[in-house]
Amino acid sequence: MSKLLLTGNYAAAYAVRDAEPDVVSAYPITPQTPVIEKIAEFIESGELNAKFVRVESEHSAMAALIGAASVGARTYTATSSQGLFYMYEVIWWASGARLPIVMGIVTRALGPPWNIWSEHADFYALRDSGWNMFFASSAQEVYDFTLVSYRVSENPEVLLPTLVGWDAFEVSHTYEPVSLVEKEELKSFIPPKGSWKPLLDVGEPGSLGNLAYPEEYIKVRFEMRKASERARRIIEESLRSYSSLTGRRYWFFDCVYCEDADTVFVIQGSIFGETLRAVEELRSRGEKVGLVKVWVYRPFPYEELGKAIEGTKNVVVLARASVFGSLSPLGSDVASALKLRGASARLFDVTVGVGGVDVKAEDVIGIYDKVRVSGESSFWWVR
Amino acid sequence: MAHRIFPQEEYILKGHAACPGCGATLLLRYVLKALGPSTYIVIPACCTSVIAGPHPRSAFRVPVLHIAFAASAAAASGMVEALEKLGKPANVVVWAGDGGTVDIGLQALSGAAERGHNIIYICYDNEAYMNTGIQKSGSTPYKAWTTTTPTGNPSFKKDVPSIMAAHRVPYVATINPAYPNDIIYKLRKASSIRGGLKYIHAFSPCPPGWRYDPSLTVKIARLAVETGVWVLYEVENGKFSLTGLSRNLLKKENRKPVAEYLKLQGRFAHLKQEEIDEIQRLVDEQWRRIEEIVAEHGARAKSV
Ligand SMILES: Cc1ncc(C[n+]2csc(CCOP(=O)(O)OP(=O)(O)O)c2C)c(N)n1
Ligand code: SF4
């Protein structure tokens, strides 16, 4: 197993190289650009035998993949923020058409004002679109989840697109050692080409996406819902199998110091490091705190997460997204997970790190101190 | 010549949902006859999304990807590249309305043309947004009634074939459902040109949208050519030539008065005589420019 020093973005590009897609299409946006530049290099040097469609917009990038995947090609694209929103219409088209497209989202705040730094509002905007959604907190996880995405998406029981999110700059541009999987080993992990049937074929003319009357439409959507439920099991199985292939332990989420915790933080992405530092600091003070890092965001592991945290007194969600007039998306999901199990834990929904603001261990400790004395259950943490 | 043997096969089946007298459906029928079964079609939001018939069936005997309004040329780009990579060559055809081509889809079309994908892009131009109820598009003619131009369209029709020719695509042509042999000939030619986007702009009469009796579709289509309102031509590798009947219309006396074309359609019923005269002047002006182009192309051809 070889190890390279890679940024999160390059880790994505290496995973794409190793997954051997047929068609890649993308449009540049900071901080996603190095992903597609590296893939372009792989293609032009012959390391990856794929077609690269250099489209004129993100809307076209996703549309090109829809065209390619509908005739059976394995595909990839990546984008961020404004680009993702420009693509939004066709993102729903990809999932509704049941195409196993894989995409990277380098999470970035939305304008105005312009801001190129991390925030998860773009990622969360896709939560109801039918895509399977992973969130990575390191370059290694970016590499790993990108590979797992192909296995999940192309499973004939799923056939839904999958995306992997990771934080702008903190992960996208930071170099870390990344272990790669040997091509030979990947052969047993990623399905062979042609393991799913193309939806369009001149030999068997049919049509994809034509007008459906209400009774047919709800059936199509119901089938999609069942596929998304099956994806839960396929994701778990794929992560298990990937873990035994690589020795890196993955599940729907990671739980650190959870056993005896009476307060648990729930986070996604690169704030994991500083939150963990805070948890260890609080533990050394004798506080019983734990930490959950959510890896699989859709389908959301309500049952599993609810079970893991239902016994605690306080659940503090640290969500990195601008939210107005509601809880954060992660906060709402965690609240649902608790409620579905009838848990009595108190939920705190805290907005942190919006637009790239650093989240330091001291902030997390400050939040911990605040929730213990304050009655406020939903607030922004602005230093 | 092979194209004179008119193909018998039908690729549009009974049970499609077009209005009686729909010019678009006539056109698509001939287009598919010309291209045959090894053809994928990409269709953005437009009347044809409905004409194809409801899910899970389809009234077309070739595979169809229905796609979002602005996305057809890009979807076809990805499809054609994928088919090439997978070693399954076939015709990839975009079949889009004028709204999906000259307005919302123009950016993706321009991108696909510039990149040179091997696509046949056909715009069926019924000169308004018919699927949403006859609103003005960038291709609606001057003075025509639509539901968003109730007193007549104040702007001029966008000349997208010229825009596409300016992209230096290998083939641009116009077609008209009154001339099926010409359609078969041009589509076969487009299909034989490998590499590069082929752009076809089709005259597409629409009885409810243009407010005329469905029995008049072919008559109106023919009058459009005979009066010089619609010009049949091709631009092959930059070389412009008039085709079919339009070759004989450079002289004004060979052209019928535009009033004959206008008077059959309710969408022009409100026109006053001076507006009809103005439209006639615009058509004559268009032919004066064509004359210049033809002269220039002739001179260029001679100098080679
Ligand atoms: C993004 C988006 N905006 C608006 C629409 C609504 N819409 C559907 S079809 C259509 C008009 C299509 O007009 P045209 O392309 O001229 O084809 P026609 O219906 O005339 O055949 C519109 C506006 C849509 N489907 N998608
Ligand atoms: S509205 Fe016009 S273009 Fe649309 S189906 Fe009817 S006749 Fe054809």
PDB file of N, CA, C and O and ligand atoms in Angstrom, chain B residues 17-25 46-48 50-51 124 126 128-131 134 204-210 212 217, ligand 2:
ATOM      1  N   ALA B  17     -48.709  12.200 -28.480  1.00  0.00           N
ATOM      2  CA  ALA B  17     -49.657  13.183 -27.933  1.00  0.00           C
ATOM      3  C   ALA B  17     -49.597  14.537 -28.625  1.00  0.00           C
ATOM      4  O   ALA B  17     -49.954  15.552 -28.026  1.00  0.00           O
ATOM      5  N   ALA B  18     -49.171  14.581 -29.891  1.00  0.00           N
ATOM      6  CA  ALA B  18     -49.099  15.883 -30.578  1.00  0.00           C
ATOM      7  C   ALA B  18     -50.488  16.363 -30.971  1.00  0.00           C
ATOM      8  O   ALA B  18     -51.420  15.573 -31.170  1.00  0.00           O
ATOM      9  N   CYS B  19     -50.642  17.680 -31.118  1.00  0.00           N
ATOM     10  CA  CYS B  19     -51.876  18.247 -31.660  1.00  0.00           C
ATOM     11  C   CYS B  19     -52.009  17.814 -33.126  1.00  0.00           C
ATOM     12  O   CYS B  19     -51.003  17.601 -33.787  1.00  0.00           O
ATOM     13  N   PRO B  20     -53.244  17.770 -33.641  1.00  0.00           N
ATOM     14  CA  PRO B  20     -53.390  17.511 -35.074  1.00  0.00           C
ATOM     15  C   PRO B  20     -52.666  18.614 -35.863  1.00  0.00           C
ATOM     16  O   PRO B  20     -52.692  19.766 -35.460  1.00  0.00           O
ATOM     17  N   GLY B  21     -52.009  18.205 -36.924  1.00  0.00           N
ATOM     18  CA  GLY B  21     -51.349  19.197 -37.780  1.00  0.00           C
ATOM     19  C   GLY B  21     -50.044  19.736 -37.230  1.00  0.00           C
ATOM     20  O   GLY B  21     -49.520  20.736 -37.728  1.00  0.00           O
ATOM     21  N   CYS B  22     -49.477  19.074 -36.215  1.00  0.00           N
ATOM     22  CA  CYS B  22     -48.239  19.568 -35.595  1.00  0.00           C
ATOM     23  C   CYS B  22     -47.055  19.448 -36.562  1.00  0.00           C
ATOM     24  O   CYS B  22     -46.666  18.351 -36.961  1.00  0.00           O
ATOM     25  N   GLY B  23     -46.469  20.582 -36.911  1.00  0.00           N
ATOM     26  CA  GLY B  23     -45.326  20.580 -37.821  1.00  0.00           C
ATOM     27  C   GLY B  23     -44.121  19.880 -37.222  1.00  0.00           C
ATOM     28  O   GLY B  23     -43.367  19.187 -37.919  1.00  0.00           O
ATOM     29  N   ALA B  24     -43.943  20.029 -35.914  1.00  0.00           N
ATOM     30  CA  ALA B  24     -42.778  19.432 -35.252  1.00  0.00           C
ATOM     31  C   ALA B  24     -42.786  17.913 -35.393  1.00  0.00           C
ATOM     32  O   ALA B  24     -41.748  17.287 -35.628  1.00  0.00           O
ATOM     33  N   THR B  25     -43.964  17.328 -35.259  1.00  0.00           N
ATOM     34  CA  THR B  25     -44.055  15.865 -35.305  1.00  0.00           C
ATOM     35  C   THR B  25     -43.786  15.346 -36.720  1.00  0.00           C
ATOM     36  O   THR B  25     -43.125  14.327 -36.905  1.00  0.00           O
ATOM     37  N   CYS B  46     -40.036  20.927 -23.700  1.00  0.00           N
ATOM     38  CA  CYS B  46     -40.650  21.517 -24.896  1.00  0.00           C
ATOM     39  C   CYS B  46     -41.875  20.677 -25.218  1.00  0.00           C
ATOM     40  O   CYS B  46     -42.157  19.706 -24.521  1.00  0.00           O
ATOM     41  N   CYS B  47     -42.593  21.035 -26.267  1.00  0.00           N
ATOM     42  CA  CYS B  47     -43.764  20.248 -26.657  1.00  0.00           C
ATOM     43  C   CYS B  47     -43.436  18.770 -26.831  1.00  0.00           C
ATOM     44  O   CYS B  47     -44.244  17.906 -26.509  1.00  0.00           O
ATOM     45  N   THR B  48     -42.235  18.484 -27.341  1.00  0.00           N
ATOM     46  CA  THR B  48     -41.922  17.080 -27.656  1.00  0.00           C
ATOM     47  C   THR B  48     -41.792  16.229 -26.387  1.00  0.00           C
ATOM     48  O   THR B  48     -41.972  15.019 -26.435  1.00  0.00           O
ATOM     49  N   VAL B  50     -43.914  16.168 -24.244  1.00  0.00           N
ATOM     50  CA  VAL B  50     -45.280  15.679 -24.079  1.00  0.00           C
ATOM     51  C   VAL B  50     -45.661  14.764 -25.254  1.00  0.00           C
ATOM     52  O   VAL B  50     -46.263  13.704 -25.056  1.00  0.00           O
ATOM     53  N   ILE B  51     -45.251  15.172 -26.449  1.00  0.00           N
ATOM     54  CA  ILE B  51     -45.571  14.386 -27.651  1.00  0.00           C
ATOM     55  C   ILE B  51     -45.081  12.941 -27.486  1.00  0.00           C
ATOM     56  O   ILE B  51     -45.721  11.997 -27.938  1.00  0.00           O
ATOM     57  N   TYR B 124     -36.378  22.782 -33.679  1.00  0.00           N
ATOM     58  CA  TYR B 124     -37.640  22.938 -34.406  1.00  0.00           C
ATOM     59  C   TYR B 124     -38.259  24.246 -33.937  1.00  0.00           C
ATOM     60  O   TYR B 124     -38.551  24.433 -32.777  1.00  0.00           O
ATOM     61  N   ASN B 126     -40.966  26.701 -33.723  1.00  0.00           N
ATOM     62  CA  ASN B 126     -42.379  27.085 -33.853  1.00  0.00           C
ATOM     63  C   ASN B 126     -42.594  28.511 -33.366  1.00  0.00           C
ATOM     64  O   ASN B 126     -43.711  28.949 -33.141  1.00  0.00           O
ATOM     65  N   ALA B 128     -42.265  30.325 -30.745  1.00  0.00           N
ATOM     66  CA  ALA B 128     -42.757  30.767 -29.426  1.00  0.00           C
ATOM     67  C   ALA B 128     -42.611  29.601 -28.449  1.00  0.00           C
ATOM     68  O   ALA B 128     -42.284  28.484 -28.847  1.00  0.00           O
ATOM     69  N   TYR B 129     -42.842  29.892 -27.166  1.00  0.00           N
ATOM     70  CA  TYR B 129     -42.882  28.834 -26.149  1.00  0.00           C
ATOM     71  C   TYR B 129     -44.259  28.203 -26.182  1.00  0.00           C
ATOM     72  O   TYR B 129     -45.177  28.678 -25.523  1.00  0.00           O
ATOM     73  N   MET B 130     -44.426  27.129 -26.918  1.00  0.00           N
ATOM     74  CA  MET B 130     -45.759  26.557 -27.076  1.00  0.00           C
ATOM     75  C   MET B 130     -46.160  25.714 -25.873  1.00  0.00           C
ATOM     76  O   MET B 130     -47.293  25.736 -25.429  1.00  0.00           O
ATOM     77  N   ASN B 131     -45.210  24.969 -25.319  1.00  0.00           N
ATOM     78  CA  ASN B 131     -45.518  24.051 -24.235  1.00  0.00           C
ATOM     79  C   ASN B 131     -46.112  24.756 -23.018  1.00  0.00           C
ATOM     80  O   ASN B 131     -46.918  24.183 -22.286  1.00  0.00           O
ATOM     81  N   ILE B 134     -47.799  29.478 -25.509  1.00  0.00           N
ATOM     82  CA  ILE B 134     -47.618  30.487 -26.571  1.00  0.00           C
ATOM     83  C   ILE B 134     -47.099  31.827 -26.058  1.00  0.00           C
ATOM     84  O   ILE B 134     -47.694  32.882 -26.281  1.00  0.00           O
ATOM     85  N   SER B 204     -41.259  25.132 -38.218  1.00  0.00           N
ATOM     86  CA  SER B 204     -42.160  24.201 -37.541  1.00  0.00           C
ATOM     87  C   SER B 204     -43.533  24.809 -37.249  1.00  0.00           C
ATOM     88  O   SER B 204     -43.795  25.318 -36.153  1.00  0.00           O
ATOM     89  N   PRO B 205     -44.434  24.763 -38.226  1.00  0.00           N
ATOM     90  CA  PRO B 205     -45.745  25.386 -38.025  1.00  0.00           C
ATOM     91  C   PRO B 205     -46.515  24.723 -36.883  1.00  0.00           C
ATOM     92  O   PRO B 205     -46.383  23.523 -36.642  1.00  0.00           O
ATOM     93  N   CYS B 206     -47.325  25.538 -36.198  1.00  0.00           N
ATOM     94  CA  CYS B 206     -48.004  25.081 -34.982  1.00  0.00           C
ATOM     95  C   CYS B 206     -49.422  25.625 -34.981  1.00  0.00           C
ATOM     96  O   CYS B 206     -49.628  26.813 -34.740  1.00  0.00           O
ATOM     97  N   PRO B 207     -50.418  24.785 -35.311  1.00  0.00           N
ATOM     98  CA  PRO B 207     -51.789  25.293 -35.464  1.00  0.00           C
ATOM     99  C   PRO B 207     -52.319  26.085 -34.252  1.00  0.00           C
ATOM    100  O   PRO B 207     -52.777  27.217 -34.426  1.00  0.00           O
ATOM    101  N   PRO B 208     -52.244  25.563 -33.016  1.00  0.00           N
ATOM    102  CA  PRO B 208     -52.804  26.376 -31.936  1.00  0.00           C
ATOM    103  C   PRO B 208     -51.987  27.632 -31.662  1.00  0.00           C
ATOM    104  O   PRO B 208     -52.547  28.675 -31.318  1.00  0.00           O
ATOM    105  N   GLY B 209     -50.680  27.548 -31.816  1.00  0.00           N
ATOM    106  CA  GLY B 209     -49.823  28.690 -31.496  1.00  0.00           C
ATOM    107  C   GLY B 209     -49.895  29.790 -32.539  1.00  0.00           C
ATOM    108  O   GLY B 209     -49.755  30.970 -32.221  1.00  0.00           O
ATOM    109  N   TRP B 210     -50.092  29.377 -33.789  1.00  0.00           N
ATOM    110  CA  TRP B 210     -50.112  30.373 -34.859  1.00  0.00           C
ATOM    111  C   TRP B 210     -51.558  30.691 -35.271  1.00  0.00           C
ATOM    112  O   TRP B 210     -51.786  31.492 -36.160  1.00  0.00           O
ATOM    113  N   TYR B 212     -54.212  28.751 -36.747  1.00  0.00           N
ATOM    114  CA  TYR B 212     -54.721  28.423 -38.082  1.00  0.00           C
ATOM    115  C   TYR B 212     -55.314  27.027 -38.034  1.00  0.00           C
ATOM    116  O   TYR B 212     -55.062  26.264 -37.079  1.00  0.00           O
ATOM    117  N   THR B 217     -51.136  23.096 -42.327  1.00  0.00           N
ATOM    118  CA  THR B 217     -49.718  23.070 -41.936  1.00  0.00           C
ATOM    119  C   THR B 217     -48.772  23.049 -43.134  1.00  0.00           C
ATOM    120  O   THR B 217     -47.865  23.878 -43.242  1.00  0.00           O
TER     121      THR B 217
HETATM  122  S1  SF4 C   2     -48.623  23.209 -29.542  1.00  0.00           S
HETATM  123 FE1  SF4 C   2     -47.805  23.291 -31.601  1.00  0.00          FE
HETATM  124  S2  SF4 C   2     -45.742  22.420 -31.513  1.00  0.00           S
HETATM  125 FE2  SF4 C   2     -46.824  21.851 -29.644  1.00  0.00          FE
HETATM  126  S3  SF4 C   2     -47.687  19.838 -30.100  1.00  0.00           S
HETATM  127 FE3  SF4 C   2     -49.252  21.329 -30.573  1.00  0.00          FE
HETATM  128  S4  SF4 C   2     -48.947  21.771 -32.735  1.00  0.00           S
HETATM  129 FE4  SF4 C   2     -47.104  20.750 -32.027  1.00  0.00          FE
END
